[in-house]
Tab-separated table of C-alpha atoms and ligand atoms in Angstrom:
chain	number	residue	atom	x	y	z
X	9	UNK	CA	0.000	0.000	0.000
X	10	UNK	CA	1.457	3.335	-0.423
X	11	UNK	CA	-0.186	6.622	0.615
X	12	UNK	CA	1.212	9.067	-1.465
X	13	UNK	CA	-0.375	12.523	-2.273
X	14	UNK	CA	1.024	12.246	-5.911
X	15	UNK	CA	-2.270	13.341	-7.940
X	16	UNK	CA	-0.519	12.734	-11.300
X	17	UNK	CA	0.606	9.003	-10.201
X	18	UNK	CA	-3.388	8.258	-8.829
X	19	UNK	CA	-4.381	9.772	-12.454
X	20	UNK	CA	-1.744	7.271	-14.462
X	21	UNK	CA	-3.240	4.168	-12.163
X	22	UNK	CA	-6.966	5.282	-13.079
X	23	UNK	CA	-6.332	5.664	-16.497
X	24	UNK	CA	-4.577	2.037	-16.580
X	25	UNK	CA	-7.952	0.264	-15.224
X	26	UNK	CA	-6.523	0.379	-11.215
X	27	UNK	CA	-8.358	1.280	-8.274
X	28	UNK	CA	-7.277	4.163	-6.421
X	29	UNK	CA	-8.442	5.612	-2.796
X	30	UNK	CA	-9.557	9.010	-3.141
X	31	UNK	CA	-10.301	11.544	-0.118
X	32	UNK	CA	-13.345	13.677	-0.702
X	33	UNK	CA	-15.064	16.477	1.765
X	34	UNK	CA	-17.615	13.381	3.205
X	35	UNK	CA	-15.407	10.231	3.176
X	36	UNK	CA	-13.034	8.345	1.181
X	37	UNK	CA	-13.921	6.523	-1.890
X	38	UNK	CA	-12.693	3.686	-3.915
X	39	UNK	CA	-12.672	4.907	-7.085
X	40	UNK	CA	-12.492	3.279	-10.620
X	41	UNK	CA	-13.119	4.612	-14.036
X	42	UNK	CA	-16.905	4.048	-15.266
X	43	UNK	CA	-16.308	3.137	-18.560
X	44	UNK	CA	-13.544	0.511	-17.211
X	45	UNK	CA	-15.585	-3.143	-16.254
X	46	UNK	CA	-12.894	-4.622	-14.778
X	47	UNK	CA	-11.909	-1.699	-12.511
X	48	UNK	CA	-15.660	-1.637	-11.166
X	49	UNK	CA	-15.539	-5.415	-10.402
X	50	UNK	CA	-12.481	-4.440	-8.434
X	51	UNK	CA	-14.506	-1.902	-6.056
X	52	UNK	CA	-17.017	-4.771	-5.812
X	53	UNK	CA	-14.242	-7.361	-4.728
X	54	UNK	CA	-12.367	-5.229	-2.757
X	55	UNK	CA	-15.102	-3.861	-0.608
X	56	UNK	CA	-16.526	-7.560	-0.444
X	57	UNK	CA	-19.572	-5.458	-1.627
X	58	UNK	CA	-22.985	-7.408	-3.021
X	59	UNK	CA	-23.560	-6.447	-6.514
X	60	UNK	CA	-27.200	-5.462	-5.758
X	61	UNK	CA	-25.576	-2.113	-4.471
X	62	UNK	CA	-25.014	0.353	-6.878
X	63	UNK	CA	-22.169	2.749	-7.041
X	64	UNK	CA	-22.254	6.334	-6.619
X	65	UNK	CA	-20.132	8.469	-10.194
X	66	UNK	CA	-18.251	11.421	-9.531
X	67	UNK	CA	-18.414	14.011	-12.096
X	68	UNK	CA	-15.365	16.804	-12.226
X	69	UNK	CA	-18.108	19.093	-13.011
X	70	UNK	CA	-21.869	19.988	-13.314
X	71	UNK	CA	-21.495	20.526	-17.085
X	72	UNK	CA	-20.738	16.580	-17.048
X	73	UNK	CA	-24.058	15.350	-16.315
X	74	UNK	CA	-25.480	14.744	-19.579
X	75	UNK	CA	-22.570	12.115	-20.288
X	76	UNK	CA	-24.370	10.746	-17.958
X	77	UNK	CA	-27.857	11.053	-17.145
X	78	UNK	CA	-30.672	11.799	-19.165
X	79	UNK	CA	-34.278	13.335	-18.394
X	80	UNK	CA	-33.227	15.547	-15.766
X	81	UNK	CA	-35.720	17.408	-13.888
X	82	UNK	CA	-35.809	21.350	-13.324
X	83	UNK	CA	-35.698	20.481	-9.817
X	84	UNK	CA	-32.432	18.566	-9.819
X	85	UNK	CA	-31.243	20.783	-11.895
X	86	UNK	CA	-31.704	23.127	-9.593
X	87	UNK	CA	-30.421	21.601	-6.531
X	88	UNK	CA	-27.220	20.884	-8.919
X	89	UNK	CA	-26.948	24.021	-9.346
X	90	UNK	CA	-27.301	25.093	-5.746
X	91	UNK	CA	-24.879	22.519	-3.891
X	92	UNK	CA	-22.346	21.300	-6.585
X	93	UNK	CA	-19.962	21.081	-5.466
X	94	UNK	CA	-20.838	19.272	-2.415
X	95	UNK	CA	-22.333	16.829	-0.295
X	96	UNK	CA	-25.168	16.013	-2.391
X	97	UNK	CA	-25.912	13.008	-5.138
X	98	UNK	CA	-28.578	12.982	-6.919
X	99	UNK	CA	-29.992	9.759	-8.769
X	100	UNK	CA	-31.280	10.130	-12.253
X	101	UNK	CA	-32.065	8.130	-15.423
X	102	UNK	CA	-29.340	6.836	-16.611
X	103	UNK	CA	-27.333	7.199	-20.075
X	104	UNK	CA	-27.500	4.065	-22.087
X	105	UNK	CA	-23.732	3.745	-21.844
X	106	UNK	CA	-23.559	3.586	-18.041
X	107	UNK	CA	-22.866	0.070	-17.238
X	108	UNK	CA	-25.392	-2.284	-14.708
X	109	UNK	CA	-22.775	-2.829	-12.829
X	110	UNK	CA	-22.488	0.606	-11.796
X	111	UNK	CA	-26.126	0.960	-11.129
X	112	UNK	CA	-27.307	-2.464	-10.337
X	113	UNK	CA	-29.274	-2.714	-13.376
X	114	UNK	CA	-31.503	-0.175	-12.310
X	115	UNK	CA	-32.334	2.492	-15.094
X	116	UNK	CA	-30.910	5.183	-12.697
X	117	UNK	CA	-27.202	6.423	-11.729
X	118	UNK	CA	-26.159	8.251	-8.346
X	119	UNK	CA	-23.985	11.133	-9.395
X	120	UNK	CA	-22.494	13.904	-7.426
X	121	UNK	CA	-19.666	16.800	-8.099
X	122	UNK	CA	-17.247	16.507	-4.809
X	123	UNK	CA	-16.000	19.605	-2.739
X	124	UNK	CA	-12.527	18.649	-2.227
X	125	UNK	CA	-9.263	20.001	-3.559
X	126	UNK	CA	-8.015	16.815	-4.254
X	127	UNK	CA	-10.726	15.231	-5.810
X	128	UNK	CA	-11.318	17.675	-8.158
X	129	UNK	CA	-7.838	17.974	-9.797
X	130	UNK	CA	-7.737	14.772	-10.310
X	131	UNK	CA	-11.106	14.581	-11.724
X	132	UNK	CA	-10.097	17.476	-14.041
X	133	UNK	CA	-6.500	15.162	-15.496
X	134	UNK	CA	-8.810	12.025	-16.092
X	135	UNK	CA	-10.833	12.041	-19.071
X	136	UNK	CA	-13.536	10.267	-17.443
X	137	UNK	CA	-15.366	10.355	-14.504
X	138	UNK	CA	-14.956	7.962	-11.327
X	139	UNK	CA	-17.524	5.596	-9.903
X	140	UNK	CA	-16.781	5.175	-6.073
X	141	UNK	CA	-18.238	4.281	-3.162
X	142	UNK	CA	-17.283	4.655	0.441
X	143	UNK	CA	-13.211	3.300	0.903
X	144	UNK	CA	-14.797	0.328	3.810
X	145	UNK	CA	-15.208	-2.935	3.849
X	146	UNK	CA	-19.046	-3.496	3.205
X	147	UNK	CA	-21.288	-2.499	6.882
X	148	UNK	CA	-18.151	-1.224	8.371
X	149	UNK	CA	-17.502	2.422	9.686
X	150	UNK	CA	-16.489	4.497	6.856
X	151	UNK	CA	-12.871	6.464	6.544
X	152	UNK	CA	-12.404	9.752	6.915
X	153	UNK	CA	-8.304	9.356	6.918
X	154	UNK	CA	-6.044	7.881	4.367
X	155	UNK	CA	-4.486	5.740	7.346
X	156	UNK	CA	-8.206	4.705	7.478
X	157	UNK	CA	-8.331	3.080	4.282
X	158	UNK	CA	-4.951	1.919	4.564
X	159	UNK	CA	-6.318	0.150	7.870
X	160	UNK	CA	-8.885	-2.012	6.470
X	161	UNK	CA	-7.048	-3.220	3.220
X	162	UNK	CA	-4.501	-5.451	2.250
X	163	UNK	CA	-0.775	-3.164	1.270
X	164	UNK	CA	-0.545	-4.643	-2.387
X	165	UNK	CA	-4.034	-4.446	-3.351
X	166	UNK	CA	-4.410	-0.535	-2.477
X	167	UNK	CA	-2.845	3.121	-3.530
X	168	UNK	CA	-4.060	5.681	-1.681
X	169	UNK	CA	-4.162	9.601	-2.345
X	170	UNK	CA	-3.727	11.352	0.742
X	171	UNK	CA	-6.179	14.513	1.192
X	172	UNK	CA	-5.759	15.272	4.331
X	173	UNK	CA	-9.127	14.163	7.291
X	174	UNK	CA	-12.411	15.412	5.404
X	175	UNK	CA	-13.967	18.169	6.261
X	176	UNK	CA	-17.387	16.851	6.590
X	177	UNK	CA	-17.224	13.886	7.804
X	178	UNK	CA	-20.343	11.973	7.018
X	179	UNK	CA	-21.802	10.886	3.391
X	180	UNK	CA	-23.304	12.786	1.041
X	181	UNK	CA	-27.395	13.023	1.024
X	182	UNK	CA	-29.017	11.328	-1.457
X	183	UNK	CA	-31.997	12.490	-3.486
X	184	UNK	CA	-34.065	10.921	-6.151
X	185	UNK	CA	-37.331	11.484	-7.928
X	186	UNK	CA	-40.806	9.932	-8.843
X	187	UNK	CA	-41.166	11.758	-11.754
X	188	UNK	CA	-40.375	15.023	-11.201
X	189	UNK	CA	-40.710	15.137	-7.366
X	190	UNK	CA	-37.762	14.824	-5.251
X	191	UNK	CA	-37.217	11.935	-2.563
X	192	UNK	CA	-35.041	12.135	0.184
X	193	UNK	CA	-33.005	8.290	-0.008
X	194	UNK	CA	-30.095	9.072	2.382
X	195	UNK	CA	-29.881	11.606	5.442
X	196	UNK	CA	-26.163	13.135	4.921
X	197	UNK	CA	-23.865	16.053	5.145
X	198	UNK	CA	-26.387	18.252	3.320
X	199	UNK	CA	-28.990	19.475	5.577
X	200	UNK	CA	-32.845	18.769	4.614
X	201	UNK	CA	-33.316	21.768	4.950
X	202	UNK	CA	-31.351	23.806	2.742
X	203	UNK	CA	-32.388	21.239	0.084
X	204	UNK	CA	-36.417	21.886	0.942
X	205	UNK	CA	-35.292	25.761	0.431
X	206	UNK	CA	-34.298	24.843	-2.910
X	207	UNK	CA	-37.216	22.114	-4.227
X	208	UNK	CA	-39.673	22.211	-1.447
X	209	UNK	CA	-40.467	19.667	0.752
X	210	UNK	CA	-38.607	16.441	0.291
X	211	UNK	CA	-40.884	13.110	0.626
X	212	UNK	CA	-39.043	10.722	2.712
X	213	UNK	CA	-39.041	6.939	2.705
X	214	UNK	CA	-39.331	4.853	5.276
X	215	UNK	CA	-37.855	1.957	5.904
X	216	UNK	CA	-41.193	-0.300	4.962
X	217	UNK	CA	-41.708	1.508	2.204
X	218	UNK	CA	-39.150	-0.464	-0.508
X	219	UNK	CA	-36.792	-2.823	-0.660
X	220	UNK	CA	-33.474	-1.149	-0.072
X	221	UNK	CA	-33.587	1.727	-2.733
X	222	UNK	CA	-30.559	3.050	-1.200
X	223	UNK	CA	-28.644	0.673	0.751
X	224	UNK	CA	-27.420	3.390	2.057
X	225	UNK	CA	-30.757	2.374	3.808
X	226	UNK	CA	-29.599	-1.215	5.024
X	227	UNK	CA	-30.417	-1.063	8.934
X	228	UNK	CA	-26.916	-2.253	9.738
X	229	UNK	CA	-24.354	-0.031	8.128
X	230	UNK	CA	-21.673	1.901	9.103
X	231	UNK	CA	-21.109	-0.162	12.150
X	232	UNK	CA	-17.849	-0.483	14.919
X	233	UNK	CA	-16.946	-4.465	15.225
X	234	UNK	CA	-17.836	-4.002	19.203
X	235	UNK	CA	-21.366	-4.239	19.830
X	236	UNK	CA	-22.835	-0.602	19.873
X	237	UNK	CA	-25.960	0.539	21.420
X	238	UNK	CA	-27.790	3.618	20.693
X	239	UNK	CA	-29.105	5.151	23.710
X	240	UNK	CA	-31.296	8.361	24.497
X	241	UNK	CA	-30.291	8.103	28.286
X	242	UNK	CA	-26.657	7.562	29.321
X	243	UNK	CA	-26.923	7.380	33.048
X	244	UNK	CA	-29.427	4.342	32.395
X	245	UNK	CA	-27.205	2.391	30.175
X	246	UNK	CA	-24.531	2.693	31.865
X	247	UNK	CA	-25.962	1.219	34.877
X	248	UNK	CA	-27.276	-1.553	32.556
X	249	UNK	CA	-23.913	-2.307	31.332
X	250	UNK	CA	-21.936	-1.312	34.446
X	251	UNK	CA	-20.110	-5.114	34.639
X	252	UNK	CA	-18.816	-4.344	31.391
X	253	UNK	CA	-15.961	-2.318	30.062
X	254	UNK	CA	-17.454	0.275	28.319
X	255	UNK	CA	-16.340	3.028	25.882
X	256	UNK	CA	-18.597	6.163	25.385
X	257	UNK	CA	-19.161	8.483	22.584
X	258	UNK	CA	-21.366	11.288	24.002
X	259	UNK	CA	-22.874	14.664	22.526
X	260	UNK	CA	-20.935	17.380	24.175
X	261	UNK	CA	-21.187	16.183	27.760
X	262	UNK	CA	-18.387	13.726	30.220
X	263	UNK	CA	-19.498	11.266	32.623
X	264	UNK	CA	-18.237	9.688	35.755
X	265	UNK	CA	-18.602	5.689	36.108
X	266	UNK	CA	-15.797	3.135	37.337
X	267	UNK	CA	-17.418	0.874	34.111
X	268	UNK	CA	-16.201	3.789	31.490
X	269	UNK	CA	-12.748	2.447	30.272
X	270	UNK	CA	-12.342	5.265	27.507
X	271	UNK	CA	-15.196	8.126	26.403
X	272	UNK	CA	-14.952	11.175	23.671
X	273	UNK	CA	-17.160	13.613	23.012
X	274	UNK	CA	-18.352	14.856	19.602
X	275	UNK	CA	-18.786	18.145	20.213
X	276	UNK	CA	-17.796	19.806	23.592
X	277	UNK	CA	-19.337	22.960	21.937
X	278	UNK	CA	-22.433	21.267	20.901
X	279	UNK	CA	-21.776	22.217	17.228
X	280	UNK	CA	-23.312	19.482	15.351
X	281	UNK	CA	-21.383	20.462	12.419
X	282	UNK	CA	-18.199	19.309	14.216
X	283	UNK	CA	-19.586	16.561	15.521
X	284	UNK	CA	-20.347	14.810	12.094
X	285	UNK	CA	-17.067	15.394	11.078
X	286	UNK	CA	-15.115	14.090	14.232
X	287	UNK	CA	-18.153	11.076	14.181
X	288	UNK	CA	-16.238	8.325	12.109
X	289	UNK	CA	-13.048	9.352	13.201
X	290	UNK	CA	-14.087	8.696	17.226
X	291	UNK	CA	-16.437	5.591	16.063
X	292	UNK	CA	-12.770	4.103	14.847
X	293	UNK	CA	-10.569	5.196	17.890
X	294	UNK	CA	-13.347	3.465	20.224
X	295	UNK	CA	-13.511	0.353	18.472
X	296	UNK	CA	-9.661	0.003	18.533
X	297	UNK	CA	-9.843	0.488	22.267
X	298	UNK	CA	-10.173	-2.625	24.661
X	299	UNK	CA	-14.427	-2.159	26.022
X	300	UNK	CA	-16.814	-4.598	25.744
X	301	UNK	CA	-19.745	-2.589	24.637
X	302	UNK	CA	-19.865	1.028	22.890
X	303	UNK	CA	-22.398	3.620	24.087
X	304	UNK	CA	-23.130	6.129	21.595
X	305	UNK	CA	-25.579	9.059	22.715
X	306	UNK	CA	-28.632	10.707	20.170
X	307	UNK	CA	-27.873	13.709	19.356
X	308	UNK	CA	-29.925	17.044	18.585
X	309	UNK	CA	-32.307	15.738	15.762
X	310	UNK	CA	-31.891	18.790	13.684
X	311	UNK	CA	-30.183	19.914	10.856
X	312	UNK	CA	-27.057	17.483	10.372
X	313	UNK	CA	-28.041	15.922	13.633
X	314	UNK	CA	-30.655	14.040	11.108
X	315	UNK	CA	-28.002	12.317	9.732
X	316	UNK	CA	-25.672	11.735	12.743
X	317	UNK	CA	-28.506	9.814	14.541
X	318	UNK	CA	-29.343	7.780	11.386
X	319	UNK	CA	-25.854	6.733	11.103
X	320	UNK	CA	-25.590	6.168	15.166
X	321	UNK	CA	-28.572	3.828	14.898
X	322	UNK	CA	-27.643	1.938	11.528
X	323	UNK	CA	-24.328	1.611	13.845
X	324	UNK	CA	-26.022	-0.299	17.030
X	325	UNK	CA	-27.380	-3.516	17.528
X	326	UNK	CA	-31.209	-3.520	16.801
E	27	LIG	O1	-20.344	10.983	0.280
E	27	LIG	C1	-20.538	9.997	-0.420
E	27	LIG	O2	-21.616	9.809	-1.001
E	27	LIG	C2	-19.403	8.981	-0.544
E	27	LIG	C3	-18.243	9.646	-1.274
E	27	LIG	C4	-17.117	8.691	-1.557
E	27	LIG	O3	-18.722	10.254	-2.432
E	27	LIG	N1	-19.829	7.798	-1.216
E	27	LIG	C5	-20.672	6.902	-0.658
E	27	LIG	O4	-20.855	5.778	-1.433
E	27	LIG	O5	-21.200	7.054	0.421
E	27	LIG	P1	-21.538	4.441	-0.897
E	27	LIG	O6	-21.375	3.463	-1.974
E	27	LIG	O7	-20.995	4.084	0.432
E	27	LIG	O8	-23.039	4.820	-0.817
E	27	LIG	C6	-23.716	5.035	-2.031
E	27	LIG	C7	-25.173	4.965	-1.820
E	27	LIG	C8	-25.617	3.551	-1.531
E	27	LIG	O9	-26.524	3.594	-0.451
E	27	LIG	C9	-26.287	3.182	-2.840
E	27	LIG	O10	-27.282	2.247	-2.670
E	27	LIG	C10	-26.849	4.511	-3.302
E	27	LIG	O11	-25.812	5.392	-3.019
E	27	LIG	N2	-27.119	4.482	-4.740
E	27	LIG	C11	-26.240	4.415	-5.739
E	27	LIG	N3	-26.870	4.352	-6.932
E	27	LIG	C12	-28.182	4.388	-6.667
E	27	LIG	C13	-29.362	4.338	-7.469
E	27	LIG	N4	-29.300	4.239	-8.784
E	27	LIG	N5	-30.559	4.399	-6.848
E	27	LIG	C14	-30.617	4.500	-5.502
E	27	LIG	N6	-29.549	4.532	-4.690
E	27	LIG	C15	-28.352	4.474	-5.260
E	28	LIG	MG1	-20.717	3.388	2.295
């Protein structure tokens, strides 16, 4: 493995059919070119990743879309328009030429212009654009550090291009449409809100409504290896767990019990901002430390904090 910040080395690998770890402002990807089948079997292998789960593309720029997508409604349009680049993919009908394995066989692709430095130079020396998904084994906690990535896969199978820890923290949302109304498919880093400022309100689904759309939607996801609970009420669980060693991730407060072994904090300033972008990064410290069981508190359910708690209770046991 070799994490190397070399954007012109990442580009020559791409362009030769490898797979190449990228950083972006949510998480890092593992990112192949679209038009290359072998290098998108090689996400799907290396993430150990069921082929049911389609990929998300990364375009170097909103003027890319129709080599992609066709049929696109004002109102994604307009939310292009408003948050690219950023935080925000939006699934369309696809282009003929974008292969099933990308999308699942589904007639639509996920496609998004990222906010990162990084990212978008080397999006801008390819001369295609790059399918990736989160850089995580499948259901595991997703990386927000090149050491990250480098963590969960083997050294020869993996180059990695170092951006630095991203910014945001957490995934992008996800929207889609029936016809031309948008659908909310994925709480992430781009708040509901803004994106109902935009469009109007946003229908969400639920989790009996389909099959997974967005698997993105899969009720375990994003989860630590220790077993996690999601809790509302900290002094109560601890006392339920209090023969075990536990590690804590609270909101912004500390707490005193001799069955803590190691507790963080996502925000100390209640910012839930910071706190999704600190969440992955203090989801892996915990799990590397030596506790029994993993507390993880609900935060604020507003704004980001939509997404935070979706991700803390994809992360627990159910
Ligand atoms: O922030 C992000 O979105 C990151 C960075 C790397 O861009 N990527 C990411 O990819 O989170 P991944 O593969 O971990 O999640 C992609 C989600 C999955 O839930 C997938 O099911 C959904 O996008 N998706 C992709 N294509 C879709 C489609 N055609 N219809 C519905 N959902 C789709
Ligand atoms: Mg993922």
């Amino acid at each position: 493995m070799t994490i190397t910040s070399d954007i012109q080395k990442a580009a020559n690998l791409l362009t030769k059919g490898a797979v190449v770890a990228i950083p972006t402002e949510t998480v890092y990807g593992l990112a192949g070119n679209i038009f290359n089948e072998k290098a998108i079997r090689t996400i799907f292998d290396l993430k150990k990743r069921p082929l049911y789960n389609p990929l998300i593309v990364h375009l170097k720029s909103y003027s890319d879309l129709e080599q992609v997508a066709v049929a696109i409604p004002d109102k994604a349009r307009a939310l292009a328009e408003a948050f690219w680049p950023g935080p925000l993919t939006l699934v369309l009908k696809k282009q003929p030429n974008i292969s099933d394995l990308i999308t699942a066989g589904k007639d639509t692709v996920a496609v998004r212009v990222p906010n990162h430095p990084v990212a978008l130079a080397l999006l801008n020396s390819l001369d295609f654009p790059l399918a990736a998904p989160s850089a995580n084994p499948f259901g595991s906690i997703s990386p927000t550090t090149a050491s990250h990535v480098s963590n969960y896969f083997d050294p020869a199978d993996l180059f990695v291009l170092d951006g630095g820890d991203c910014a945001r923290g957490i995934e992008s949302t996800i929207v889609g449409f029936e016809g031309d109304e948008p659908i909310l498919y994925r709480a992430g880093a781009t708040n509901i809100s803004a994106i109902e400022a935009v469009v109007g309100p946003l229908k969400v689904f639920t989790k009996d409504d389909i099959a997974p759309v967005a698997p993105g939607m899969l009720s375990k996801h994003y989860a630590p290896s220790t077993p996690t609970f999601f809790t509302t009420n900290i002094s109560e669980s601890l006392e339920n767990y209090s023969n075990k060693r536990i590690g804590l991730l609270s909101f912004c407060q500390t707490y005193n019990h001799p069955a803590i072994v190691f507790q963080n904090q996502l925000s100390r300033d209640q910012n839930l901002e910071e706190a999704a972008s600190r969440l992955y990064a203090l989801l892996h410290e915990l799990d590397a430390q030596d506790i029994e069981v993993l507390l993880v508190e609900k935060v604020p359910h507003e704004g980001i904090g939509i997404a935070i708690n979706d991700k803390l209770q994809r992360a627990s046991v159910q």
